[in-house]
PDB file of C-alpha atoms in Angstrom:
ATOM      1  CA  MET A   1      33.796 -33.564  -1.326  1.00 46.00           C
ATOM      2  CA  ASN A   2      30.370 -31.467  -0.983  1.00 50.00           C
ATOM      3  CA  ALA A   3      30.861 -28.189   1.002  1.00 50.00           C
ATOM      4  CA  HIS A   4      27.299 -28.025   1.153  1.00 75.00           C
ATOM      5  CA  ALA A   5      26.886 -31.523   3.235  1.00 93.00           C
ATOM      6  CA  VAL A   6      27.048 -30.332   6.760  1.00 97.00           C
ATOM      7  CA  VAL A   7      23.882 -29.587   8.573  1.00 97.00           C
ATOM      8  CA  THR A   8      24.359 -28.327  12.151  1.00 98.00           C
ATOM      9  CA  ALA A   9      21.488 -26.582  14.549  1.00 98.00           C
ATOM     10  CA  SER A  10      22.592 -25.431  18.030  1.00 98.00           C
ATOM     11  CA  ARG A  11      20.843 -23.702  20.941  1.00 98.00           C
ATOM     12  CA  GLY A  12      21.432 -23.309  24.991  1.00 97.00           C
ATOM     13  CA  VAL A  13      20.307 -25.807  27.153  1.00 98.00           C
ATOM     14  CA  ALA A  14      19.604 -25.636  30.927  1.00 97.00           C
ATOM     15  CA  ALA A  15      21.695 -28.588  31.900  1.00 97.00           C
ATOM     16  CA  PRO A  16      25.658 -28.933  32.573  1.00 96.00           C
ATOM     17  CA  ALA A  17      27.724 -29.870  30.174  1.00 97.00           C
ATOM     18  CA  ALA A  18      28.460 -33.442  31.559  1.00 96.00           C
ATOM     19  CA  ALA A  19      24.956 -34.697  32.303  1.00 95.00           C
ATOM     20  CA  LEU A  20      24.375 -33.997  28.487  1.00 97.00           C
ATOM     21  CA  PHE A  21      27.532 -36.016  27.460  1.00 98.00           C
ATOM     22  CA  ASP A  22      26.273 -38.827  29.590  1.00 97.00           C
ATOM     23  CA  LEU A  23      23.280 -39.108  27.473  1.00 97.00           C
ATOM     24  CA  ILE A  24      24.505 -38.638  24.350  1.00 97.00           C
ATOM     25  CA  ALA A  25      27.780 -41.187  24.997  1.00 98.00           C
ATOM     26  CA  ASP A  26      25.830 -43.860  26.380  1.00 97.00           C
ATOM     27  CA  PRO A  27      24.282 -45.900  23.589  1.00 96.00           C
ATOM     28  CA  ALA A  28      21.840 -47.290  25.846  1.00 96.00           C
ATOM     29  CA  GLU A  29      20.297 -43.701  26.120  1.00 96.00           C
ATOM     30  CA  GLN A  30      20.565 -42.594  22.810  1.00 94.00           C
ATOM     31  CA  PRO A  31      16.647 -43.739  21.903  1.00 92.00           C
ATOM     32  CA  ARG A  32      15.346 -41.774  24.388  1.00 94.00           C
ATOM     33  CA  TRP A  33      16.184 -38.635  22.850  1.00 95.00           C
ATOM     34  CA  ASP A  34      16.570 -39.548  19.130  1.00 93.00           C
ATOM     35  CA  GLY A  35      14.554 -36.874  17.137  1.00 90.00           C
ATOM     36  CA  ASN A  36      14.249 -38.832  13.772  1.00 84.00           C
ATOM     37  CA  ASP A  37      12.527 -42.192  15.922  1.00 83.00           C
ATOM     38  CA  ASN A  38      15.516 -44.081  14.247  1.00 84.00           C
ATOM     39  CA  LEU A  39      16.901 -45.891  16.847  1.00 88.00           C
ATOM     40  CA  ALA A  40      15.400 -48.983  18.723  1.00 89.00           C
ATOM     41  CA  GLY A  41      18.028 -49.734  21.297  1.00 93.00           C
ATOM     42  CA  ALA A  42      21.503 -50.466  22.381  1.00 94.00           C
ATOM     43  CA  GLU A  43      22.632 -53.379  24.705  1.00 93.00           C
ATOM     44  CA  ALA A  44      23.930 -51.444  28.013  1.00 94.00           C
ATOM     45  CA  GLY A  45      27.374 -51.275  28.849  1.00 96.00           C
ATOM     46  CA  GLN A  46      28.797 -49.741  25.631  1.00 97.00           C
ATOM     47  CA  ARG A  47      29.381 -46.141  27.232  1.00 97.00           C
ATOM     48  CA  VAL A  48      32.028 -44.415  24.647  1.00 98.00           C
ATOM     49  CA  ARG A  49      35.246 -43.698  26.103  1.00 98.00           C
ATOM     50  CA  ALA A  50      37.571 -42.937  23.428  1.00 98.00           C
ATOM     51  CA  VAL A  51      38.428 -42.594  19.785  1.00 98.00           C
ATOM     52  CA  GLY A  52      38.335 -45.873  18.179  1.00 98.00           C
ATOM     53  CA  ASP A  53      35.442 -47.504  20.490  1.00 98.00           C
ATOM     54  CA  VAL A  54      32.571 -49.087  18.421  1.00 97.00           C
ATOM     55  CA  PHE A  55      29.148 -49.282  19.696  1.00 97.00           C
ATOM     56  CA  VAL A  56      26.275 -51.363  18.143  1.00 97.00           C
ATOM     57  CA  MET A  57      22.980 -49.751  17.737  1.00 96.00           C
ATOM     58  CA  THR A  58      19.398 -51.568  16.279  1.00 94.00           C
ATOM     59  CA  ASN A  59      17.536 -49.362  14.733  1.00 92.00           C
ATOM     60  CA  GLN A  60      13.738 -49.210  13.831  1.00 89.00           C
ATOM     61  CA  GLY A  61      13.605 -51.507  11.222  1.00 89.00           C
ATOM     62  CA  GLY A  62      15.715 -54.296  12.974  1.00 91.00           C
ATOM     63  CA  GLY A  63      19.447 -53.635  11.233  1.00 90.00           C
ATOM     64  CA  MET A  64      22.388 -53.675  13.180  1.00 95.00           C
ATOM     65  CA  ARG A  65      24.804 -50.706  12.982  1.00 95.00           C
ATOM     66  CA  ASP A  66      28.500 -50.185  14.245  1.00 97.00           C
ATOM     67  CA  ASN A  67      29.307 -46.805  15.058  1.00 97.00           C
ATOM     68  CA  HIS A  68      32.940 -46.015  14.711  1.00 98.00           C
ATOM     69  CA  VAL A  69      33.899 -42.922  17.329  1.00 98.00           C
ATOM     70  CA  VAL A  70      35.761 -40.694  15.326  1.00 98.00           C
ATOM     71  CA  ALA A  71      36.331 -37.833  17.762  1.00 98.00           C
ATOM     72  CA  PHE A  72      36.057 -37.933  21.606  1.00 98.00           C
ATOM     73  CA  VAL A  73      36.751 -34.892  24.600  1.00 98.00           C
ATOM     74  CA  GLU A  74      34.761 -36.544  27.578  1.00 98.00           C
ATOM     75  CA  GLY A  75      32.378 -34.098  28.436  1.00 97.00           C
ATOM     76  CA  ARG A  76      32.676 -31.585  25.114  1.00 98.00           C
ATOM     77  CA  GLU A  77      32.941 -33.699  22.020  1.00 98.00           C
ATOM     78  CA  ILE A  78      31.832 -36.553  20.416  1.00 98.00           C
ATOM     79  CA  ALA A  79      31.180 -38.041  16.684  1.00 98.00           C
ATOM     80  CA  TRP A  80      31.119 -41.394  15.400  1.00 98.00           C
ATOM     81  CA  ARG A  81      30.686 -42.852  11.558  1.00 97.00           C
ATOM     82  CA  PRO A  82      27.695 -45.604  11.269  1.00 96.00           C
ATOM     83  CA  ALA A  83      28.217 -48.587   9.377  1.00 95.00           C
ATOM     84  CA  PRO A  84      25.767 -52.034   8.385  1.00 93.00           C
ATOM     85  CA  HIS A  85      26.887 -54.426  11.235  1.00 94.00           C
ATOM     86  CA  GLY A  86      30.336 -55.961  10.317  1.00 94.00           C
ATOM     87  CA  GLU A  87      30.894 -53.372   7.629  1.00 94.00           C
ATOM     88  CA  GLN A  88      33.371 -50.072   7.203  1.00 93.00           C
ATOM     89  CA  PRO A  89      31.453 -46.587   7.412  1.00 95.00           C
ATOM     90  CA  ALA A  90      30.356 -45.507   4.079  1.00 89.00           C
ATOM     91  CA  GLY A  91      31.447 -41.755   4.982  1.00 93.00           C
ATOM     92  CA  HIS A  92      28.766 -40.118   7.051  1.00 95.00           C
ATOM     93  CA  GLN A  93      29.086 -39.108  10.501  1.00 97.00           C
ATOM     94  CA  TRP A  94      26.950 -37.664  13.583  1.00 97.00           C
ATOM     95  CA  GLY A  95      28.509 -35.471  15.919  1.00 98.00           C
ATOM     96  CA  TRP A  96      27.949 -33.405  18.791  1.00 98.00           C
ATOM     97  CA  VAL A  97      29.948 -30.389  20.746  1.00 98.00           C
ATOM     98  CA  LEU A  98      29.101 -29.194  24.194  1.00 98.00           C
ATOM     99  CA  GLU A  99      30.224 -25.577  25.325  1.00 98.00           C
ATOM    100  CA  PRO A 100      29.640 -24.747  28.549  1.00 96.00           C
ATOM    101  CA  LEU A 101      28.239 -21.330  29.118  1.00 96.00           C
ATOM    102  CA  GLU A 102      29.181 -18.906  32.381  1.00 91.00           C
ATOM    103  CA  ASP A 103      25.533 -18.944  33.369  1.00 93.00           C
ATOM    104  CA  GLY A 104      25.272 -22.970  34.110  1.00 92.00           C
ATOM    105  CA  ARG A 105      23.728 -23.771  30.807  1.00 96.00           C
ATOM    106  CA  THR A 106      25.392 -25.103  27.782  1.00 98.00           C
ATOM    107  CA  LEU A 107      25.754 -24.646  24.295  1.00 98.00           C
ATOM    108  CA  VAL A 108      24.665 -27.779  22.142  1.00 98.00           C
ATOM    109  CA  THR A 109      25.688 -28.264  18.371  1.00 98.00           C
ATOM    110  CA  HIS A 110      24.372 -31.232  16.689  1.00 98.00           C
ATOM    111  CA  VAL A 111      26.048 -32.216  13.556  1.00 98.00           C
ATOM    112  CA  TYR A 112      25.602 -34.555  10.457  1.00 97.00           C
ATOM    113  CA  ASP A 113      28.412 -34.376   7.974  1.00 97.00           C
ATOM    114  CA  PHE A 114      27.712 -36.450   5.060  1.00 97.00           C
ATOM    115  CA  SER A 115      30.945 -34.741   2.951  1.00 95.00           C
ATOM    116  CA  ASP A 116      32.802 -37.698   2.389  1.00 95.00           C
ATOM    117  CA  LEU A 117      29.788 -40.092   1.069  1.00 94.00           C
ATOM    118  CA  PRO A 118      30.961 -40.972  -2.398  1.00 92.00           C
ATOM    119  CA  ALA A 119      28.929 -40.080  -5.542  1.00 90.00           C
ATOM    120  CA  SER A 120      28.671 -44.257  -6.018  1.00 90.00           C
ATOM    121  CA  GLN A 121      26.687 -44.441  -2.817  1.00 88.00           C
ATOM    122  CA  GLU A 122      23.471 -42.857  -4.642  1.00 91.00           C
ATOM    123  CA  ALA A 123      20.864 -44.373  -2.024  1.00 90.00           C
ATOM    124  CA  ARG A 124      22.838 -43.290   1.157  1.00 89.00           C
ATOM    125  CA  LEU A 125      23.513 -39.924  -0.559  1.00 93.00           C
ATOM    126  CA  ALA A 126      19.538 -39.172  -1.370  1.00 93.00           C
ATOM    127  CA  LYS A 127      18.662 -39.995   2.246  1.00 91.00           C
ATOM    128  CA  ALA A 128      21.275 -37.837   3.487  1.00 94.00           C
ATOM    129  CA  ARG A 129      20.274 -34.706   1.958  1.00 94.00           C
ATOM    130  CA  GLN A 130      17.187 -35.253   3.386  1.00 94.00           C
ATOM    131  CA  MET A 131      18.485 -34.294   6.909  1.00 95.00           C
ATOM    132  CA  THR A 132      17.801 -30.684   8.414  1.00 95.00           C
ATOM    133  CA  PRO A 133      18.592 -28.410  10.692  1.00 97.00           C
ATOM    134  CA  GLU A 134      15.032 -29.169  12.194  1.00 97.00           C
ATOM    135  CA  LYS A 135      15.326 -32.738  12.085  1.00 96.00           C
ATOM    136  CA  LEU A 136      18.519 -32.417  14.227  1.00 97.00           C
ATOM    137  CA  MET A 137      17.337 -29.691  16.569  1.00 98.00           C
ATOM    138  CA  ALA A 138      14.570 -32.340  17.080  1.00 97.00           C
ATOM    139  CA  SER A 139      17.538 -34.403  19.063  1.00 97.00           C
ATOM    140  CA  ILE A 140      18.536 -31.662  20.808  1.00 98.00           C
ATOM    141  CA  ASP A 141      15.260 -30.549  22.136  1.00 97.00           C
ATOM    142  CA  ARG A 142      14.757 -33.859  23.344  1.00 96.00           C
ATOM    143  CA  LEU A 143      18.305 -34.103  24.703  1.00 97.00           C
ATOM    144  CA  ALA A 144      17.476 -30.793  26.803  1.00 97.00           C
ATOM    145  CA  GLU A 145      14.306 -31.915  28.175  1.00 96.00           C
ATOM    146  CA  LEU A 146      15.759 -35.263  29.378  1.00 95.00           C
ATOM    147  CA  ALA A 147      18.552 -33.449  31.124  1.00 94.00           C
ATOM    148  CA  GLU A 148      16.755 -30.586  32.240  1.00 92.00           C
ATOM    149  CA  GLY A 149      14.255 -32.594  34.080  1.00 82.00           C
ATOM    150  CA  ALA A 150      16.968 -34.781  35.635  1.00 64.00           C
TER     151      ALA A 150
END
């Protein structure tokens, strides 16, 4: 386990948590806010509702990913572990935590955790180490733009 393998970014967004969560929990919306420009699309109708759900995304390179939901609290928290289509997750996960603020805004935290990636996954670890708070913030900024403009 690598204690330095959790990357986070946070900021306040002038939108209610429910509106933000709807954009995050609907895979068809994810390419609109993906700050890494990695996601190409997802079929409609895969809105996440519970831990154990699996949604399928296609990335820009054409690869399909099964995303296994490992945390879910409606309107507040969601996290998933991606895997190549038909395979089990390698040990990294993407997550979001939304905290409503008294002024009607929401504190949005985006988390990338690769602490469970095994050392044998050298190529995946090398890519994971390139994730920065700035890259996570790019997704928060795009999410905010969508939600604040709604």
